[in-house]
XYZ file of C-alpha atoms in Angstrom:
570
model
C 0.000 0.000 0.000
C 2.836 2.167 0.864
C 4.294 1.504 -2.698
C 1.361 2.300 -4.158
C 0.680 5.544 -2.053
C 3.932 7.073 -3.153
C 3.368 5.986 -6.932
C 0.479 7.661 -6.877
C 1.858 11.157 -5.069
C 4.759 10.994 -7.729
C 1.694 10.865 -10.561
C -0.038 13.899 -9.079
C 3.044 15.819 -8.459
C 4.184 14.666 -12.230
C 1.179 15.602 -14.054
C 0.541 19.319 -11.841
C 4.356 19.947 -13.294
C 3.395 18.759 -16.933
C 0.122 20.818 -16.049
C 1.753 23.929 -15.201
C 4.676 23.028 -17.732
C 1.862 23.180 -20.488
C 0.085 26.485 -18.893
C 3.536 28.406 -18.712
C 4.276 27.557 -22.366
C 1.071 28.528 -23.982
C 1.333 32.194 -21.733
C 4.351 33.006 -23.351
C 3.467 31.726 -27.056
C 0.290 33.611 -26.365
C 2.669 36.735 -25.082
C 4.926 36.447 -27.648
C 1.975 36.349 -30.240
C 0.523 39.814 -28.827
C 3.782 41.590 -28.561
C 4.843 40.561 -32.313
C 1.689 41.795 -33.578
C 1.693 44.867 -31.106
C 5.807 45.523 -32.252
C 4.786 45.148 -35.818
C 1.858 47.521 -35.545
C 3.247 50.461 -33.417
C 6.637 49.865 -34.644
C 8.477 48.766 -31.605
C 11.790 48.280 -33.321
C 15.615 49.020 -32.324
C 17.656 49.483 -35.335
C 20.792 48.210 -34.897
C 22.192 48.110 -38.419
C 25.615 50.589 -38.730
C 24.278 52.995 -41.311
C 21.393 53.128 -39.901
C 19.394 51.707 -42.213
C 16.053 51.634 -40.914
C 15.610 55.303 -39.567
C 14.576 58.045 -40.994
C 16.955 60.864 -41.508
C 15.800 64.391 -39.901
C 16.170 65.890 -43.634
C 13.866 63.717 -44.952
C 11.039 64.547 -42.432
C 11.918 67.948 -42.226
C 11.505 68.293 -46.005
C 8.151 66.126 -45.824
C 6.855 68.591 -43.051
C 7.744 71.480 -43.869
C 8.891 71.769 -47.877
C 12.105 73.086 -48.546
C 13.090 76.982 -47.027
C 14.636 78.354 -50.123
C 11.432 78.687 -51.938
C 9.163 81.423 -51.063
C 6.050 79.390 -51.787
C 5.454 76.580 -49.003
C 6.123 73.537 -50.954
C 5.085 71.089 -48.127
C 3.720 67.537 -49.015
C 1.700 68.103 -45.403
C 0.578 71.357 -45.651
C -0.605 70.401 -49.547
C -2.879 67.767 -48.648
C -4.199 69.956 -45.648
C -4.738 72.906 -48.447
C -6.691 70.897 -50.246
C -8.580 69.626 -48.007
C -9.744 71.997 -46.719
C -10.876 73.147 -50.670
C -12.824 69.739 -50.519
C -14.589 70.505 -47.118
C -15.645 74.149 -48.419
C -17.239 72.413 -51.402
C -18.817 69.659 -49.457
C -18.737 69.892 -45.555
C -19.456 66.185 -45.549
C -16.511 65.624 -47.229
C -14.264 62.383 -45.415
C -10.841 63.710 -45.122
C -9.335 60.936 -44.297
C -9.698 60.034 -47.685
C -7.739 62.436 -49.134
C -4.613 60.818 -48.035
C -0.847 59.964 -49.524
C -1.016 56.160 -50.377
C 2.097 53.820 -50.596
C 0.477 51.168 -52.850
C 2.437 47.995 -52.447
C 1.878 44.953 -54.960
C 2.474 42.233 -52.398
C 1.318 40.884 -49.562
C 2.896 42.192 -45.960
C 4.516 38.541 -45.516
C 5.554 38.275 -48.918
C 7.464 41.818 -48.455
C 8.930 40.794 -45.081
C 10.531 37.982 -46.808
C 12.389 39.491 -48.929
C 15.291 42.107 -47.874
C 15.656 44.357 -50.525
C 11.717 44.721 -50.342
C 11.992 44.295 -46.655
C 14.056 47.654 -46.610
C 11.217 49.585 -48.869
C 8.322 48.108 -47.256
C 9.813 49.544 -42.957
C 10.785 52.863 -44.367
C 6.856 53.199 -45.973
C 5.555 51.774 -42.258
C 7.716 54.641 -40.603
C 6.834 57.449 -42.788
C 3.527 56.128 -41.793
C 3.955 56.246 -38.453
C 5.219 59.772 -38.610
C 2.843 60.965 -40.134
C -0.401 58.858 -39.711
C -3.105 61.372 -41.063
C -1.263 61.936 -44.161
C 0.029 58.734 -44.980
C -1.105 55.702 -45.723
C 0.367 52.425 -46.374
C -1.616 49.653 -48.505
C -1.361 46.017 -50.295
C -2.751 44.562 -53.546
C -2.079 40.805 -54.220
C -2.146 42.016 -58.292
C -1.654 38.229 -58.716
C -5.697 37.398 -57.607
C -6.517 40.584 -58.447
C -4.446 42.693 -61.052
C -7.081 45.161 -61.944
C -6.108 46.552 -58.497
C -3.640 48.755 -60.146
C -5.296 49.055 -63.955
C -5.485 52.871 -63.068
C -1.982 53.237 -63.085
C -1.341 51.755 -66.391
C -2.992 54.458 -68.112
C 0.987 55.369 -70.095
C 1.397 52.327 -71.813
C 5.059 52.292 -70.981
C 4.421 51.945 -66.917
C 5.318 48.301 -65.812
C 3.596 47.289 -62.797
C 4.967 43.795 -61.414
C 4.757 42.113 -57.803
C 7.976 44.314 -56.504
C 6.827 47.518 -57.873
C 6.178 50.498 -55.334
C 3.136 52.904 -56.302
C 3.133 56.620 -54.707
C -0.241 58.387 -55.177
C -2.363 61.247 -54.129
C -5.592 61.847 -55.445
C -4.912 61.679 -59.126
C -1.223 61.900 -59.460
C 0.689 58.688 -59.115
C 4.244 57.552 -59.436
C 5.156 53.781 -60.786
C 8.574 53.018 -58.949
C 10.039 49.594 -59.619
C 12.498 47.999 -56.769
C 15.635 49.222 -57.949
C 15.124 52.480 -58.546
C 15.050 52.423 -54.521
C 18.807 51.125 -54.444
C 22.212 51.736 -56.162
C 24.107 49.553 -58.162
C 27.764 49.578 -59.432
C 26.296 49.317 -63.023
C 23.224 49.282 -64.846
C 23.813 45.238 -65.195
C 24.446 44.387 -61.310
C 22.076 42.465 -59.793
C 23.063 43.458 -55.679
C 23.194 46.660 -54.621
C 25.711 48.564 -52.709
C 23.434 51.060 -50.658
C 19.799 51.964 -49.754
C 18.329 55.141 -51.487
C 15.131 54.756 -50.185
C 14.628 58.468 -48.695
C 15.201 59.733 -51.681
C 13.015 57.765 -54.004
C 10.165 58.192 -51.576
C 10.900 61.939 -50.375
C 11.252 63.163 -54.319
C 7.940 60.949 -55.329
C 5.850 62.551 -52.627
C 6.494 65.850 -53.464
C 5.974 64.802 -56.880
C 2.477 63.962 -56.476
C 1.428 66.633 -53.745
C 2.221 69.454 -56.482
C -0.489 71.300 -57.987
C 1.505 70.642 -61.126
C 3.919 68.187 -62.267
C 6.461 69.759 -65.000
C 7.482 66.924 -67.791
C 10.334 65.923 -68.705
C 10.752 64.768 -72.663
C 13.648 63.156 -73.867
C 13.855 62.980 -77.816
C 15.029 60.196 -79.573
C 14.842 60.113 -83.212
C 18.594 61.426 -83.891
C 19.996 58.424 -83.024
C 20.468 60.065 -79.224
C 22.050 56.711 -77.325
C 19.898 57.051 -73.998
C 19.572 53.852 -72.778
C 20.592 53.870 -68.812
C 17.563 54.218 -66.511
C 19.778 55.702 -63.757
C 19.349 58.925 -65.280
C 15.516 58.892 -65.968
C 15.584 57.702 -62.091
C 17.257 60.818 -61.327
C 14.893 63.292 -63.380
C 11.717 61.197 -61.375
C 13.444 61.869 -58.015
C 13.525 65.709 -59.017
C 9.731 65.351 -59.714
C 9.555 65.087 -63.608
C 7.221 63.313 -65.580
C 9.513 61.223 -67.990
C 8.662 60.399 -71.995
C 10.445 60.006 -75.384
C 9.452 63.031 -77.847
C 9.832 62.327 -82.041
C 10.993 65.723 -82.290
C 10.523 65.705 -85.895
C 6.761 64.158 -86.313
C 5.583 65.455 -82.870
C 4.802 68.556 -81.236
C 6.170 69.667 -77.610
C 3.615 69.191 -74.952
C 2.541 72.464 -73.503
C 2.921 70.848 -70.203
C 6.725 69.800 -70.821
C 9.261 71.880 -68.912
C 12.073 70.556 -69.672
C 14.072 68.684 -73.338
C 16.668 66.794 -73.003
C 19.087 65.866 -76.591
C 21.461 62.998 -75.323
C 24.095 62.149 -77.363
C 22.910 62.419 -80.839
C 24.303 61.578 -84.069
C 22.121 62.696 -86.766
C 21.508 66.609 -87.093
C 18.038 68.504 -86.083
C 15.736 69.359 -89.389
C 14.727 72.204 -90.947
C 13.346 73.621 -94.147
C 15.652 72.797 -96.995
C 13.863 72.393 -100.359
C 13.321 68.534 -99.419
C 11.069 68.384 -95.791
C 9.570 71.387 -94.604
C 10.281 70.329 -91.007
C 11.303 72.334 -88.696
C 12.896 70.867 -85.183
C 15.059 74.024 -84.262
C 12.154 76.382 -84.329
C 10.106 73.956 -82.108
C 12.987 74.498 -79.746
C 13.128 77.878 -79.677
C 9.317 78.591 -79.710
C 9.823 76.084 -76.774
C 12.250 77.843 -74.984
C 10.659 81.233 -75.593
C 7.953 80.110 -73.134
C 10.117 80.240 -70.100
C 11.365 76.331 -70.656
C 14.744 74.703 -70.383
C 16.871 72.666 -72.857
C 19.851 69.773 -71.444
C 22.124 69.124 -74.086
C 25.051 66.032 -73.785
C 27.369 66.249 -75.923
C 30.870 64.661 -75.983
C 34.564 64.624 -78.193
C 32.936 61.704 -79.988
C 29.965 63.386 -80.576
C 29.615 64.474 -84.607
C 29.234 67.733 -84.953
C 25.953 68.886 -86.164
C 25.604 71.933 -88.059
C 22.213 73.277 -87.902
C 21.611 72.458 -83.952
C 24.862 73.508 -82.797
C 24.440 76.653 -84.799
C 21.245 77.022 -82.738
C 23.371 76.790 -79.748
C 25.591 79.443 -80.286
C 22.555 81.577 -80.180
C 22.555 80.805 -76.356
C 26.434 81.011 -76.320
C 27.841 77.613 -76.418
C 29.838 76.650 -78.932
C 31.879 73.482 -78.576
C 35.528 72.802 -79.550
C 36.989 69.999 -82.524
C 40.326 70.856 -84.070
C 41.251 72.079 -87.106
C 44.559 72.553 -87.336
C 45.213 69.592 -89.806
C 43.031 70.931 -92.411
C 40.050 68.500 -91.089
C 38.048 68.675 -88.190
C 39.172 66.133 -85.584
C 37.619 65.646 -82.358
C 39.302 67.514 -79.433
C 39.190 65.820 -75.837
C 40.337 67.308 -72.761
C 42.923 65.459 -70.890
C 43.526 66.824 -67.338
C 46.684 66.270 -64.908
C 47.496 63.682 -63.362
C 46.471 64.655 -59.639
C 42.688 65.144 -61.341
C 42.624 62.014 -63.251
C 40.704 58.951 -62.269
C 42.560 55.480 -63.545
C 39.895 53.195 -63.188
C 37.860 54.384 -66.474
C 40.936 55.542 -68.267
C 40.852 52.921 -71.077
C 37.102 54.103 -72.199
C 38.035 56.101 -74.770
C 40.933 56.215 -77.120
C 41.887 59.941 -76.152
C 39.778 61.053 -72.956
C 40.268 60.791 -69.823
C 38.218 60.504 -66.706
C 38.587 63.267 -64.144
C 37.800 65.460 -61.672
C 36.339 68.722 -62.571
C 37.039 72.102 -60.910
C 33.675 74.167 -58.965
C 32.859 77.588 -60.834
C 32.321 79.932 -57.621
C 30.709 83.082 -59.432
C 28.296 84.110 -61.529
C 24.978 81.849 -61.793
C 27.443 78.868 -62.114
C 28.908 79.970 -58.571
C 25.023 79.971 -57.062
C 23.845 77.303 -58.492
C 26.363 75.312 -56.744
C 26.762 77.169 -53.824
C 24.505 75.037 -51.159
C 26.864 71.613 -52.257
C 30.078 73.593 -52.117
C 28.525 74.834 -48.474
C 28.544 71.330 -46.834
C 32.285 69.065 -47.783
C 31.954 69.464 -52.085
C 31.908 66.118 -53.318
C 34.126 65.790 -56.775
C 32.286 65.805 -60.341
C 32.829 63.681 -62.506
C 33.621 64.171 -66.335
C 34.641 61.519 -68.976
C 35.533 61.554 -72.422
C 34.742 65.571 -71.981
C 35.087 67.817 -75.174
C 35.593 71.889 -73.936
C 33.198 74.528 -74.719
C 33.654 77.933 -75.397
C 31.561 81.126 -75.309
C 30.399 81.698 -79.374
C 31.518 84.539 -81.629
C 27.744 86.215 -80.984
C 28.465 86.759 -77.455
C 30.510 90.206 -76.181
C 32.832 88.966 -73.637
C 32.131 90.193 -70.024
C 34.522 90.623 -66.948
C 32.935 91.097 -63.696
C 34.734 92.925 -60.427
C 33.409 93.339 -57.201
C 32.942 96.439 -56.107
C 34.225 97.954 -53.023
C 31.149 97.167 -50.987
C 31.198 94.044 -52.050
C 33.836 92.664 -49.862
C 32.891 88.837 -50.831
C 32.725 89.474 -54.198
C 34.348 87.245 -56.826
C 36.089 88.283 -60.472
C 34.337 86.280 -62.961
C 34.106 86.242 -67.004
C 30.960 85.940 -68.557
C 29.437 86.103 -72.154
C 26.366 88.877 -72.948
C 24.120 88.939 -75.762
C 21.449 91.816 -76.181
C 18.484 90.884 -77.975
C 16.441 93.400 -78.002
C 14.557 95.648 -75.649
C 13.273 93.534 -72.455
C 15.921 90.662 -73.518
C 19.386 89.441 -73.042
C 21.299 86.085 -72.726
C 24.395 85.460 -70.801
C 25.882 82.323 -70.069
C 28.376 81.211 -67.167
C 30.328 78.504 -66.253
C 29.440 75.552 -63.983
C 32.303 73.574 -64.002
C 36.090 73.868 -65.601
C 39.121 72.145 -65.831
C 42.378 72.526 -64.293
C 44.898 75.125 -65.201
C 46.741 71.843 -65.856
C 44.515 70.675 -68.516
C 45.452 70.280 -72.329
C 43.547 69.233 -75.336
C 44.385 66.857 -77.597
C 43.127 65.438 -81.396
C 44.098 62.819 -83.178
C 47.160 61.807 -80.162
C 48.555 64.965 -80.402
C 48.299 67.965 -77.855
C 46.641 70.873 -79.418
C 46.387 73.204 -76.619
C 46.832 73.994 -72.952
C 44.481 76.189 -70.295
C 45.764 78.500 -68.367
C 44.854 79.809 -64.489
C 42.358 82.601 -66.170
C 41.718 80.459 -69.161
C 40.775 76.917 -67.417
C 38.340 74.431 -70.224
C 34.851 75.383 -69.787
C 33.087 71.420 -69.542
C 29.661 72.300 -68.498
C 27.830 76.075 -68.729
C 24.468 77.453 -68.386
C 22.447 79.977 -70.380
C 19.551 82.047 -69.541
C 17.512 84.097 -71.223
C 16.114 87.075 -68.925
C 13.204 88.655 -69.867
C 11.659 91.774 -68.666
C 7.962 93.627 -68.748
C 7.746 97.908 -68.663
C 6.573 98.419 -65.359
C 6.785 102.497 -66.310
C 8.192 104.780 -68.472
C 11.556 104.864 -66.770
C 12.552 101.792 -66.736
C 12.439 97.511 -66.327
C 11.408 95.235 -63.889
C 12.739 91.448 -63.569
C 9.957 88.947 -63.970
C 10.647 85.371 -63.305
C 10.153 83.892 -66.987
C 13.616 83.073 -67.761
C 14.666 80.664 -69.843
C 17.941 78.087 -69.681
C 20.141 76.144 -71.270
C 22.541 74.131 -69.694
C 25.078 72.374 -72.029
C 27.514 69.658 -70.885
C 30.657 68.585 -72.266
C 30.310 64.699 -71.533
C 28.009 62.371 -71.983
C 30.140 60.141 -69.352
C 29.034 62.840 -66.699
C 25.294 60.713 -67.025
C 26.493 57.340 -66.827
C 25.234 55.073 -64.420
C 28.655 54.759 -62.840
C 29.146 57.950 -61.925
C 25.212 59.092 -60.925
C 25.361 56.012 -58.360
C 28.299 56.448 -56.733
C 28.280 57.994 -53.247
C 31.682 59.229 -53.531
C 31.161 61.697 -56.623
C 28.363 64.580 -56.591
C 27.316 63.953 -60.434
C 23.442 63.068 -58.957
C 23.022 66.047 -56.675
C 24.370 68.632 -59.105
C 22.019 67.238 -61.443
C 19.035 67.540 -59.044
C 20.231 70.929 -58.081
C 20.276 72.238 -61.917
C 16.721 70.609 -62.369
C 15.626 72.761 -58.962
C 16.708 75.740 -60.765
C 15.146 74.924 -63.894
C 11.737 73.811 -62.567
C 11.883 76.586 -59.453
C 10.853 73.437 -57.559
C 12.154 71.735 -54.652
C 14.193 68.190 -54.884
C 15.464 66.375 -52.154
C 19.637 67.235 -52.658
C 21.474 65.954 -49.798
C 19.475 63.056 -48.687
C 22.178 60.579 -48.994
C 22.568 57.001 -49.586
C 22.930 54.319 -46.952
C 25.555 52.105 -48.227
C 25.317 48.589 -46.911
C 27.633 47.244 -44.544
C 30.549 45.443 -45.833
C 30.014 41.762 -44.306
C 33.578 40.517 -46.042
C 36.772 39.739 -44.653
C 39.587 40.353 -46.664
C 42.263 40.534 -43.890
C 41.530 36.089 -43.528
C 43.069 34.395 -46.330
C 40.771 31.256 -47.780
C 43.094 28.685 -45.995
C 42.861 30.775 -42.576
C 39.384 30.629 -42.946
C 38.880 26.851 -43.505
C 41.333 26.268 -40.547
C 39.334 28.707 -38.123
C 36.152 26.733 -39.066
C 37.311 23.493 -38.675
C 38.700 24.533 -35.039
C 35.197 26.325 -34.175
C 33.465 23.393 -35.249
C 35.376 20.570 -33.555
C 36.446 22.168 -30.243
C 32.978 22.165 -29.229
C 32.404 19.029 -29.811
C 35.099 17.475 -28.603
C 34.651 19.324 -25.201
C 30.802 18.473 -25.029
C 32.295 14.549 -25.818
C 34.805 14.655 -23.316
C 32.113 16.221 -20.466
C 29.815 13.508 -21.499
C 32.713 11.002 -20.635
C 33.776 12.076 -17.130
C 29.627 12.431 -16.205
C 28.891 8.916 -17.016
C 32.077 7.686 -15.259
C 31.451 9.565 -11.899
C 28.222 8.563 -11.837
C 28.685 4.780 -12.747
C 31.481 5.137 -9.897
C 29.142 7.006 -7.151
């Protein structure tokens, strides 16, 4: 009986402990269950990553919140979408704001985006800008696999691709189609794993995109043979807020919402009226650029040269540089010193060189690069470059300080009066080195000099003016540019995605001064971390894992050993 009794007492203690074994389990599954979903719903997240990869930057929110300051006009994505709601509510006072809202339309499922980390990375910085801002942003999910009409609204342009990865920015009928990459750099256009996170960015320059009362266009032509075919660069006119589409310059007309043309490299001349086609491409141009629009010419020492458009361009000034000297014309390339010249692209062309090229500091040039020369000036990039110089049409112009103008600058610049109420001038951006020479067909042609450095990029403007009285002019702002660079390199996908050279932001800044819009310059990119170790050779590595792998084992062995010993012993 007394067996028994203790059998029994060992049961009841045994099953109370499997009991409470079983209830202590299921509390913290259950636990862990509610804190997951409450973490993944409030965002209750560390990050720990070195860049830091999932935070938001202050710049980014700051521009969000409260636009950018250098514009007069409040440019704020918030303070949009409160403007016009409150237009909505004056119409209809039963009008649901909430609503009215910024939507980050994903394509996937939540778990489908989590499992992925290049998606993963996308998907947290939409929940945080979500978080931040909660009654203006809104994050949502279409499975366009069960149900793909979910997103036929935003396939109206027959050229938007919409796939499972593809990141949709909208507010009330603006959108913006953003496929995964455009979200990260690459080394190339042909990698397949990128090297940072440009996330910020991509989302910052989309919202205030969409949350414009107007967004300018952006239209690259393409029927002179122009070689555009790197998507880095139509990346980087989206993340200044452009509309992007190919123009037949020739059979179609210039959209009267287009701000902006960009000729890229071409290779066949612009038309006009000759006895054989009565088309006329040049005086679409300039009725274009009469309006107050800009023009973004890439040109390079391999470029042909093109007699009736570059003739058009030294009516704004620019007029690029080929040797004669033999008789023939000969493309001219600028090769730069050595302390300026980057090795690793050197064999890209049979005369150019890839180098660094030197900050203008005056003139419209000067300004228009002032806020990146503020913070450390990252180097730009040129390749391949052939020099400008100012045309015969335009009366050379030296400028000097004055004596109240104690942080004034002597600059050169060209003039050209039109007529009354009109003038262009054009200025440099960037220059070479005093160092630099020029050289055609292997030979050096030429040398700059400290006041005459190689102009490789300039801009133009057109200023126009309305008779306020009968004594004088007032400035309106209806100006017109041109900006004209010497490489075609300068756009390449090498050079716009790397962190170390500023080719991207002085890009976006040029299309803020074109567009008198904001674009998020500065936000910068979170490069990954490097997970390699190079200072462990391959047979250092084997030996360290083969250690690591047996010592434990060994020691867990041995343990095992003396345990059952003592015991058999005790």
């Amino acid at each position: 009986m007394k067996i028994k009794a203790e059998t029994g007492k060992k049961l009841r203690y045994g099953g109370m402990s499997a009991v409470l074994t079983a209830l202590i389990i299921a509390v913290v599954i259950i636990v862990n269950v509610i804190f997951s979903a409450l973490a993944q719903k409030l965002r209750w997240y560390t990050d720990l990553t070195p860049e830091p990869l999932y935070t938001l930057s202050v710049e980014c929110l700051d521009i969000i919140a409260n636009g950018d300051a250098k514009f007069e006009e409040s440019t704020s994505p918030i303070e949009m979408v409160d403007k016009i709601r409150a237009e909505k509510l004056a119409e209809d006072p039963d009008f649901d704001v909430s609503s009215l809202m910024i939507n980050i339309v994903f394509c996937s499922e939540p778990d489908v985006l989590e499992s992925n980390f290049l998606q993963r990375c996308v998907y947290t910085t939409a929940l945080e800008l979500q978080q931040e801002f909660p009654d203006h942003i809104n994050v949502e999910y279409h499975n366009i696999h069960r149900n793909p009409t979910a997103v036929s609204k935003y396939k109206a342009n027959s050229r938007v691709t919409i796939d499972t990865t593809s990141v949709i920015i909208e507010f009330g009928t603006e959108y913006r189609v953003r496929p995964l990459k455009s979200f990260f750099t690459f080394d190339d256009a042909t990698s397949t794993e990128p090297w940072a996170y440009n996330g910020e960015k991509a989302f910052t320059s989309s919202i205030l995109a969409v949350t414009r009362a107007e967004s300018p266009l952006a239209c690259l032509t393409y029927n002179h043979g122009e070689r555009f075919e790197d998507e880095v660069f139509a990346n980087t006119l989206v993340d200044a807020g452009y509309k992007v589409q190919a123009i037949d310059l020739a059979a179609e007309e210039i959209p009267e919402e287009c701000r902006l043309v960009i000729v890229f490299n071409p290779d066949t001349d612009f038309k006009v009226p000759d006895g054989v086609t009565d088309i006329d491409e040049i005086s679409k141009l300039d009725a274009f650029l009469d309006k107050g629009n800009a023009l973004m010419v890439f040109m390079d020492a391999d470029t042909v040269k093109l007699d009736n458009f570059e003739e058009f361009l030294e009516e704004w000034g620019i007029s690029f540089n080929r040797d004669y000297s033999t008789g023939t014309e000969q493309p001219c390339y600028v090769r730069e010193s050595a302390a300026n010249t980057l090795l690793f692209n050197q064999s890209s062309a049979k005369y150019g060189y890839t180098f660094k090229a030197q900050y203008a500091t005056a003139g419209l040039g000067g300004s228009l690069t002032e806020t990146m020369r503020d913070r450390t000036p990252k180097s730009i990039v040129f390749g391949n470059a052939m020099s400008i110089s100012y045309s015969d049409l335009y009366e050379p112009k030296h400028y000097t300080p004055s004596e109240d103008d104690v942080n004034g600058v002597e600059y050169d610049f060209g003039y050209y009066f039109m007529d009354a109420g009109r003038e262009r001038t054009i200025y440099d951006v960037f220059t070479s080195s005093p160092d630099a020479v020029s050289v055609a067909g292997g030979a050096e042609v030429g040398k700059a000099t400290a006041l005459q450095p190689y102009k490789l990029m300039t801009v133009s403007v057109e200023s126009r003016y309305t008779q306020e009285d009968n004594y004088g002019y007032s400035s309106v702002d209806d100006a017109s540019y041109v900006f004209t660079c010497g490489s075609v390199e300068f756009a390449s996908s090498t050079l716009l995605q790397s962190n170390s050279y500023g080719n991207t932001d002085l890009l976006l800044t040029a299309l803020s001064q074109i567009g008198r819009e904001p674009v998020p310059v500065g936000l910068e990119r979170k490069p990954f971390a490097d997970k390699t170790i190079d200072t462990v050779t391959a047979a250092e590595a084997t030996q360290y894992t083969v250690t690591l792998a047996i010592i434990p084992a060994v020691a867990a062995i041995a343990c095992g050993v003396v345990i059952l010993v003592r015991r058999k012993y005790r």
